[in-house]
Coordinates of C-alpha atoms in Angstrom, one line a residue:
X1 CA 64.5 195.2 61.7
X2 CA 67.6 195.1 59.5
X3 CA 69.2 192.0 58.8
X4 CA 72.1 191.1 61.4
X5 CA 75.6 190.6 60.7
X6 CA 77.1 187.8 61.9
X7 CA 78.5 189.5 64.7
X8 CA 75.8 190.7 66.0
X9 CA 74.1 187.7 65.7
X10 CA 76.6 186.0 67.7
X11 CA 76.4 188.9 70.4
X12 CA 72.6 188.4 70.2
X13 CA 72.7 184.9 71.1
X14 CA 75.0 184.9 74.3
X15 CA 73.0 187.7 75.5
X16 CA 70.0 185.7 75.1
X17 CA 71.9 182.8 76.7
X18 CA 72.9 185.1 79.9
X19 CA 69.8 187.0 80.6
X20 CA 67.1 183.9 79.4
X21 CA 68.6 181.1 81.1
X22 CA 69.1 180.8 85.0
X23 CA 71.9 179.0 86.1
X24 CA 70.2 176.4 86.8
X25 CA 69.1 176.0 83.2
X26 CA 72.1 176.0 82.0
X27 CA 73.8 173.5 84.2
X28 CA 70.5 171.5 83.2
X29 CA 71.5 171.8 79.2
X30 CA 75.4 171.7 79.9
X31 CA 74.6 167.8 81.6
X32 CA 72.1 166.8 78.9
X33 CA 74.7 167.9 76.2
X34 CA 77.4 165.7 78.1
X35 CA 74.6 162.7 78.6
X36 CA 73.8 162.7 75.0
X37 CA 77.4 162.9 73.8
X38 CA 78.0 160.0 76.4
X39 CA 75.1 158.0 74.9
X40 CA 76.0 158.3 71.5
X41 CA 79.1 157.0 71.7
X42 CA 78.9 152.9 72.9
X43 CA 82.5 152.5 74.0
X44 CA 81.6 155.5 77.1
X45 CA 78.4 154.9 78.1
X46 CA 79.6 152.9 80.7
X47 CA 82.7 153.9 81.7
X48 CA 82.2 156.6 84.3
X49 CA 85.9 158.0 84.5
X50 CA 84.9 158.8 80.9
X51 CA 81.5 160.1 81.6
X52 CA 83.2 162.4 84.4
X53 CA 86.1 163.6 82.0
X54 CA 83.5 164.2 79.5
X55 CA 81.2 166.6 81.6
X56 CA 83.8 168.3 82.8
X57 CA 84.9 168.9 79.5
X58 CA 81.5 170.0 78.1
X59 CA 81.2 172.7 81.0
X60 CA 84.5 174.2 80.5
X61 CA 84.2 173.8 76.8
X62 CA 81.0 175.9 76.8
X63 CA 81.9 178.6 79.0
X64 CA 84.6 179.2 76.2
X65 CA 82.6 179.9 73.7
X66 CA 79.7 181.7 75.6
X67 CA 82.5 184.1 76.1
X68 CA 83.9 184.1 72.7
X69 CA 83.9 187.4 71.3
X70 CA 83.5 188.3 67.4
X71 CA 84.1 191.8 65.3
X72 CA 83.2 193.0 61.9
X73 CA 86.7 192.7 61.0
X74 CA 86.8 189.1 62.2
X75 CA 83.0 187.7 62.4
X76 CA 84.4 184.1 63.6
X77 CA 84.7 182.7 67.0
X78 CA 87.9 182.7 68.5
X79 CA 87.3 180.0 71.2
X80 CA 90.0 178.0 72.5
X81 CA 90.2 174.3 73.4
X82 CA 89.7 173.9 77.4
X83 CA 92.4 172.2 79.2
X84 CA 89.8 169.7 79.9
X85 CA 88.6 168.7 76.8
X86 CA 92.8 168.2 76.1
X87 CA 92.0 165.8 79.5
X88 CA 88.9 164.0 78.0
X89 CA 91.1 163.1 74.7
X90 CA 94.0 161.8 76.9
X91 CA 91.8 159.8 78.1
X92 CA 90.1 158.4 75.7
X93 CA 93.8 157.8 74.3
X94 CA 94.8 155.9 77.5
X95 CA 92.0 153.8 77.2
X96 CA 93.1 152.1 74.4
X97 CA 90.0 153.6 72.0
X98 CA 90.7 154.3 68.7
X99 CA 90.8 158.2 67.2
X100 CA 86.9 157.4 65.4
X101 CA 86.0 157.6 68.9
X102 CA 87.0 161.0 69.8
X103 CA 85.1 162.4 66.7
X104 CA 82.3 160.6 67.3
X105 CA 82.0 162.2 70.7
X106 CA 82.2 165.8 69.2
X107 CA 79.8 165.3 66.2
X108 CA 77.5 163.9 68.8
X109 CA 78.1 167.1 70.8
X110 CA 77.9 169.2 67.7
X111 CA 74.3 167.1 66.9
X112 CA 73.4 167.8 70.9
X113 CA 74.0 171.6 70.7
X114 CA 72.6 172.1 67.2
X115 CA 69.4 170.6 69.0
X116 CA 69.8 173.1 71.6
X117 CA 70.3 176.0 69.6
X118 CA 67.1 175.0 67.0
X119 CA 64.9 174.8 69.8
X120 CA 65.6 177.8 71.7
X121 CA 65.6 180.3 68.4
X122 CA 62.4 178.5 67.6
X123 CA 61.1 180.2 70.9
X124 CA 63.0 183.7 70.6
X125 CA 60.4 186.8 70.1
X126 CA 62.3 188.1 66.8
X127 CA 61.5 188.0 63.3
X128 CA 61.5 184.9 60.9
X129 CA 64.8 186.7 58.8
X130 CA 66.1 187.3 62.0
X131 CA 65.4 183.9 63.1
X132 CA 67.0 182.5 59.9
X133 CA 70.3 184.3 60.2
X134 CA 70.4 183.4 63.7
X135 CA 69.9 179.6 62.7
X136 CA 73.2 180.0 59.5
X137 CA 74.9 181.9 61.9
X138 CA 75.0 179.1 64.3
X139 CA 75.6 176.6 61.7
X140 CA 78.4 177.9 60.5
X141 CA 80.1 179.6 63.7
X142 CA 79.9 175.7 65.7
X143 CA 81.1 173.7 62.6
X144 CA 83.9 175.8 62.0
X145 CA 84.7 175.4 66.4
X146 CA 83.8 171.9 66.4
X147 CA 86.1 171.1 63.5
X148 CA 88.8 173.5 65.0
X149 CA 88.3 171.4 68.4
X150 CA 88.7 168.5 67.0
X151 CA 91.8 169.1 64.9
X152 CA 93.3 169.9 68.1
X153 CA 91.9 167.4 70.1
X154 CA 92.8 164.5 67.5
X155 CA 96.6 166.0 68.3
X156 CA 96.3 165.4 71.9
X157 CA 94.9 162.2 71.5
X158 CA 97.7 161.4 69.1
X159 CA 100.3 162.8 71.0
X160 CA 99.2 160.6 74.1
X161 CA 98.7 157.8 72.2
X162 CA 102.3 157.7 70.5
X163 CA 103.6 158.3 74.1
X164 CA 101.5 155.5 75.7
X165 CA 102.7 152.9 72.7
X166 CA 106.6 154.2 73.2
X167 CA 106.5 153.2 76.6
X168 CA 104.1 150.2 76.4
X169 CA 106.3 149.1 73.5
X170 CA 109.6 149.9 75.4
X171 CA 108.1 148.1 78.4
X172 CA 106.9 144.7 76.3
X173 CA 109.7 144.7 74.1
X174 CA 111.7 145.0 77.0
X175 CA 110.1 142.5 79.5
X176 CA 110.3 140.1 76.9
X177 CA 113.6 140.4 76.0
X178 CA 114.1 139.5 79.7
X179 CA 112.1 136.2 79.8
X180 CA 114.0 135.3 76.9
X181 CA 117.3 135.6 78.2
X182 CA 116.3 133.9 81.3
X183 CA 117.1 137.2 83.8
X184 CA 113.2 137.3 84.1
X185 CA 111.7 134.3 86.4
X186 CA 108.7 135.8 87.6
X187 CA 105.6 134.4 85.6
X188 CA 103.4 136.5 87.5
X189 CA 105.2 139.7 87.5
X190 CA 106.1 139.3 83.9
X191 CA 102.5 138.5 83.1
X192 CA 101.6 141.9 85.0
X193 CA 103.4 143.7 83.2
X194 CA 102.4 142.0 79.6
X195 CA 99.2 141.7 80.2
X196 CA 99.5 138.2 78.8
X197 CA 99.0 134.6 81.1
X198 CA 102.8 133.5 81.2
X199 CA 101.6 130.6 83.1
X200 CA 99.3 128.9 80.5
X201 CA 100.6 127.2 77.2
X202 CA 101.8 128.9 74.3
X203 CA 103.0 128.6 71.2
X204 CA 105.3 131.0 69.5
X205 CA 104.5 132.6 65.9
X206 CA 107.4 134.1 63.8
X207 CA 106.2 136.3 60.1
X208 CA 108.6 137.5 58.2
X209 CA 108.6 138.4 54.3
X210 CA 110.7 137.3 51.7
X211 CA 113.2 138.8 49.8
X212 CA 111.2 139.6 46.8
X213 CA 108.3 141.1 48.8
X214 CA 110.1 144.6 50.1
X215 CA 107.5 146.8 49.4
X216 CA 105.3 144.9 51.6
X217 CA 103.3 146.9 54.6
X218 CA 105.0 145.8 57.7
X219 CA 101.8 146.6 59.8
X220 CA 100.3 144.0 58.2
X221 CA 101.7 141.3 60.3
X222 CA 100.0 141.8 63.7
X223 CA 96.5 141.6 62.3
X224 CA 97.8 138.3 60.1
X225 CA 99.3 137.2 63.4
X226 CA 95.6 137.4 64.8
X227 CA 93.9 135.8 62.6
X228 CA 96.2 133.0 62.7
X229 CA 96.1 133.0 66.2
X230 CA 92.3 132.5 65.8
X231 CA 92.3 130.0 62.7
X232 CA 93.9 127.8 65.4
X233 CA 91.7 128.5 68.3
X234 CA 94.3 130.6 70.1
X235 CA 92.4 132.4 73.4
X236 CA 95.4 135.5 73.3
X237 CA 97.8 136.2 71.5
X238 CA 100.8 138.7 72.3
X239 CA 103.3 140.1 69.6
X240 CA 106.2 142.4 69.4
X241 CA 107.9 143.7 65.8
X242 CA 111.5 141.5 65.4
X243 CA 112.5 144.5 63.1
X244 CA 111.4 146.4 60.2
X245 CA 110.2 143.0 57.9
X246 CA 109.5 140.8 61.0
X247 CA 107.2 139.9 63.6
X248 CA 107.2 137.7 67.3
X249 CA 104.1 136.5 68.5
X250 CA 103.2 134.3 71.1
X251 CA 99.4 132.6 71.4
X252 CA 97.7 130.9 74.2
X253 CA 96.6 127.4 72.4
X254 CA 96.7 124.9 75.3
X255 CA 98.3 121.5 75.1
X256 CA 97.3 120.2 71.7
X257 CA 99.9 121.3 68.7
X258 CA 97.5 123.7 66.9
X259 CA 97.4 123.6 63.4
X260 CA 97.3 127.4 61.4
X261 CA 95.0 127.9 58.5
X262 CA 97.8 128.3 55.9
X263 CA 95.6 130.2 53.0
X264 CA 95.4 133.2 55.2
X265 CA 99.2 134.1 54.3
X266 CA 99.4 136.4 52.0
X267 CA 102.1 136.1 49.2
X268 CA 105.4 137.5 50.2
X269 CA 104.8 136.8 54.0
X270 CA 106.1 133.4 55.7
X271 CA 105.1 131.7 58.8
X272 CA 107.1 129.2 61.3
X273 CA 105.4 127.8 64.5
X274 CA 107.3 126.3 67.7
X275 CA 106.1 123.6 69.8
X276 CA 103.5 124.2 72.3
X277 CA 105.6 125.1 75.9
X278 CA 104.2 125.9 79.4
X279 CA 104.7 128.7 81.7
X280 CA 108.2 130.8 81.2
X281 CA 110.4 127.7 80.0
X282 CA 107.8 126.8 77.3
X283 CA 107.3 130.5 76.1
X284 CA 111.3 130.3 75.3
X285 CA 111.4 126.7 74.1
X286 CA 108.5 127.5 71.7
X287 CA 110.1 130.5 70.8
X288 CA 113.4 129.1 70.0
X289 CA 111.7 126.4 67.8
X290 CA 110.2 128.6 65.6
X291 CA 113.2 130.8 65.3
X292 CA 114.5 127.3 64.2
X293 CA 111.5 126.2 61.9
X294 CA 112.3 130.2 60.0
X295 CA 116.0 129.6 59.7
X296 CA 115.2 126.1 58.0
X297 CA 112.2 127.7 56.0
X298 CA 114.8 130.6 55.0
X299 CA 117.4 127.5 53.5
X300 CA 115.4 125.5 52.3
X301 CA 114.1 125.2 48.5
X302 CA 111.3 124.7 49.2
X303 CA 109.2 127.6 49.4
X304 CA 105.9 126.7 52.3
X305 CA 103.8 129.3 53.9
X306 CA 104.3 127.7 57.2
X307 CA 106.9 125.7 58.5
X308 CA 106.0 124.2 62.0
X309 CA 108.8 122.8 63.9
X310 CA 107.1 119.6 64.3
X311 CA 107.6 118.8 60.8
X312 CA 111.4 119.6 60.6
X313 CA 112.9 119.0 64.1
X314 CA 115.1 116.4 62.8
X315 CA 116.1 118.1 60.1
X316 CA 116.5 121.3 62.2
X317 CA 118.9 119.8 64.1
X318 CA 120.8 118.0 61.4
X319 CA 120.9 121.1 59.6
X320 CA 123.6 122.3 62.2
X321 CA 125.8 119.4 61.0
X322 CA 125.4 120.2 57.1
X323 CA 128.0 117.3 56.9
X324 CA 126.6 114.9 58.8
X325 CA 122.9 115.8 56.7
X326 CA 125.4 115.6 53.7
X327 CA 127.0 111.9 54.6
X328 CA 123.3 110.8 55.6
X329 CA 121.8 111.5 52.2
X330 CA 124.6 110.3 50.7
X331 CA 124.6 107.1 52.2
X332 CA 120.5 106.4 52.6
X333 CA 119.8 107.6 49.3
X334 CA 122.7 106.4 47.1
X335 CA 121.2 105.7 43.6
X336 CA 118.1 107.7 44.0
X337 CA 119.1 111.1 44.0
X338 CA 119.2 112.3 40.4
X339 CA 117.1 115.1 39.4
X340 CA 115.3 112.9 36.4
X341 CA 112.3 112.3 36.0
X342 CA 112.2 107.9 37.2
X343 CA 114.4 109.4 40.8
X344 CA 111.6 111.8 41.3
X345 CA 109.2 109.4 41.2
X346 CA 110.6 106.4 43.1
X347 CA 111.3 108.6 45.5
X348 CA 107.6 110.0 45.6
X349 CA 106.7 106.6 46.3
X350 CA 109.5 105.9 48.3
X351 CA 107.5 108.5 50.9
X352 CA 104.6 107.0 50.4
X353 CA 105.1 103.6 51.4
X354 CA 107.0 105.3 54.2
X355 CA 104.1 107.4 55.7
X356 CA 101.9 104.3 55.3
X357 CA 103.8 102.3 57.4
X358 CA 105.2 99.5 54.5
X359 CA 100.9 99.1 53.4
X360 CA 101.2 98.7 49.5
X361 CA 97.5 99.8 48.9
X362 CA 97.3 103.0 51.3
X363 CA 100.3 104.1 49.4
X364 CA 98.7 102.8 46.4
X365 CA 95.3 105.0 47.6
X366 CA 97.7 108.0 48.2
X367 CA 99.5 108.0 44.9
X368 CA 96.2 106.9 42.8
X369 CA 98.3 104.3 41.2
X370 CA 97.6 100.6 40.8
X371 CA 98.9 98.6 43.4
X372 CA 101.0 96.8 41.3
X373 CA 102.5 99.5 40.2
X374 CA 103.9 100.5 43.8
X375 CA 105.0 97.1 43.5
X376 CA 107.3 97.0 40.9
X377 CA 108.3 100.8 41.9
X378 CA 109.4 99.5 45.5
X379 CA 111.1 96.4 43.5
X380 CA 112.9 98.9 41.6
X381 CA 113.8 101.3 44.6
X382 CA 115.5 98.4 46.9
X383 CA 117.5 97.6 43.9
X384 CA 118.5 100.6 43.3
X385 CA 119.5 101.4 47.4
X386 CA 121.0 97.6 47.6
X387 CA 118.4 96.5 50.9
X388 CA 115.1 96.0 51.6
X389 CA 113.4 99.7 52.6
X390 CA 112.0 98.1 55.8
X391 CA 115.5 98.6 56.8
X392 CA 116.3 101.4 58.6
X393 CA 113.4 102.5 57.8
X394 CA 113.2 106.1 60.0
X395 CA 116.9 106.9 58.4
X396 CA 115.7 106.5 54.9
X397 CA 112.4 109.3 56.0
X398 CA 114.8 111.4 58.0
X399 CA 117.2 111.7 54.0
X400 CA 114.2 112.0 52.2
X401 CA 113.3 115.0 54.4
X402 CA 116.7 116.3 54.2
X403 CA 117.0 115.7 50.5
X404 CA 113.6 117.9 49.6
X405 CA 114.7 120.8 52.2
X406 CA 118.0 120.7 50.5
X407 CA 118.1 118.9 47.5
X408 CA 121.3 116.7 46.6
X409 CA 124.3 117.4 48.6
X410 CA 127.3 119.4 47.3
X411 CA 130.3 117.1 46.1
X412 CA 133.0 116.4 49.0
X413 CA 136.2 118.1 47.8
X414 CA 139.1 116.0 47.0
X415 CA 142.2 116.6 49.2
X416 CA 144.1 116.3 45.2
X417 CA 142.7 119.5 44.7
X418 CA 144.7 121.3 47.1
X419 CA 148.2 119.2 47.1
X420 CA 148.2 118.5 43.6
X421 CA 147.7 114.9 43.9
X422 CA 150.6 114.3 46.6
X423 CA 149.9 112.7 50.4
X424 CA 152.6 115.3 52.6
X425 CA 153.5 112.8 55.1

């Protein structure tokens, strides 16, 4: 016997198919490719929308290409992608599995039919050359249709994913939009429709990048937003893009202010955290803090990886008065705010004995100074401010919050300036 062309060893083999195999047999393979496909693949094994999507799929599939037709002038299959395999890979879209998915189902279907196709030319009553071309043929003619599939099956997957994500995004972006303008009151709908508990504890996120860091990857802030979300203990987290450099997120953390591991934020990227809230109220509150805690963070000189709200609320709200924060620092810190090097330091330990509640040797401990040395540096302080420190004690903090936010206040401008030294009266 002459050796076959590819054609003919193509029209060979669904001959052999139709006149070898009963229906019955057939069906029989057609369900163990499907089951081994199914198996294969972790995520489907137990989903049996999936497992019904996917036999369908593998019958239609097949009958294609049983009934694909070669010529010398074209030796490859022409088979077209059954509607139902298009169905399988919506599906797998709408379930929220990722793309690897799909082409691990059709390289285990490639695996399950090059099985099939090995064991059956093993058994045909035709020559070894035969037998060999048979087996190249094969090769070659189902990789090329199970790549071709699943170029076009990775489109439909796409395609149905990007529509999913439009209208999941449209819907979340827009639902929260609602709860935070107060027009949606409905924890429970509202949670429905996120997917999200509305009416446990949260506590709202916001990531941004900096100036400097434009050519960062803006898809990088949902994944940092989870594993901040999970440095704190968070149980779910929920987050929408606040524009093309910016991210809202929202995490369930329970009553205790959680506290973010700040060394997972990358350079370029910063971080402000609200107050935990409860139900709808607290998911706007905590929210609106953070927006705070970033507006302060964005002002401010100093240059944190996170800013939690807790640490600046005063200042926060100060900061909306930038005269009133100017006259306090003015007036709490008079004689300790030059940029020297002595101000710096009585001012360090200005904050020291502060924190520690007035207790010379904590402060002492803190600084790793003598205490003597705080001492004479809190002698040197009250002389400079004019009164003991004990004295308005919380106003002093509150300045010396304001002042390293800040820094010094901008000279008041004298009314001389603009009526050349003349009172109109």
């Amino acid at each position: 016997m002459e050796t076959p062309s590819t054609a003919q060893a193509g029209e060979w083999m669904r001959s052999y198919v139709a006149d070898t195999l009963s229906r019955t047999d057939l069906d029989s393979f057609i369900d163990g490719v499907a089951q081994s496909m199914g198996a294969d693949v972790p995520e489907l094994s137990t989903d049996a929308e999936i497992q019904r999507d996917l036999h369908w799929a593998v019958r239609s599939q097949f009958r294609l290409i049983l009934a694909a037709r070669t010529s010398d002038a074209s030796p490859r299959w022409s088979v077209p992608v059954a509607p139902e395999a298009h169905s399988l890979a919506r599906t797998i879209a709408r379930r929220g599995l990722e793309l690897r998915v799909l082409s691990q189902l059709y390289h285990a279907g490639h695996r399950a039919v090059w099985r099939f196709v090995t064991e059956f030319v093993h058994r045909a009553d035709v020559s070894a050359e035969f037998k060999v071309q048979l087996v190249v043929m094969m090769w070659e003619q189902t990789s090329e249709v199970m790549n071709a599939m699943l170029e076009d099956l990775a489109a439909t997957y796409t395609q149905e994913r990007e529509r999913l994500l439009s209208g999941a995004f449209s819907m979340r972006v827009n639902t929260i939009r609602e709860i935070l303008d107060g027009t949606q009151n409905s924890a429970a709908d509202a949670s429905a429709l996120l997917g999200y508990p509305l009416h446990r504890v949260h506590t709202a996120l916001v990531l941004w990048t900096t100036d400097h860091a434009a050519s960062l990857d803006s898809r990088m802030f949902e994944p940092l937003a989870s594993r901040l979300a999970r440095s704190a203990s968070a149980t779910e987290i929920i987050c929408v893009p606040s524009g093309a450099r910016g991210l809202w997120a929202w995490m369930v953390t329970g009553d205790v202010d959680p506290v973010l591991d700040s060394s997972l934020v990358v350079p370029g990227v910063r971080v402000a955290m609200g107050r935990p809230g409860s139900g709808l109220d607290g998911f706007r509150r905590t929210h609106r803090e953070a927006q705070a805690a970033q507006g302060l963070a964005a002002r401010s000189r100093r240059r944190v990886p996170v800013t939690d709200y807790r640490d600046v609320e005063l200042i926060s709200m100060l900061s909306a008065r930038p005269d009133a924060m100017s006259a306090l620092v003015d007036r709490e810190l008079a004689g300790l705010l030059g940029e020297d090097e002595v101000a710096a330091r009585l001012r360090e330990t200005l904050r020291a004995v502060l924190s520690h509640q007035g207790n010379l040797e904590a402060a002492a401990r803190h600084l790793t100074v003598h205490k003597n040395t705080v001492r004479y540096r809190v002698q040197q302080i009250e002389e400079r401010l004019g009164r003991r420190i004990t004295h308005r004690a919380l106003h002093l903090e509150l300045a010396l919050d304001c002042y390293d936010a800040f820094g010094a206040p901008a000279p008041a401008v004298s009314t001389d300036q603009f009526t050349g030294g003349r009172v109109d009266g």
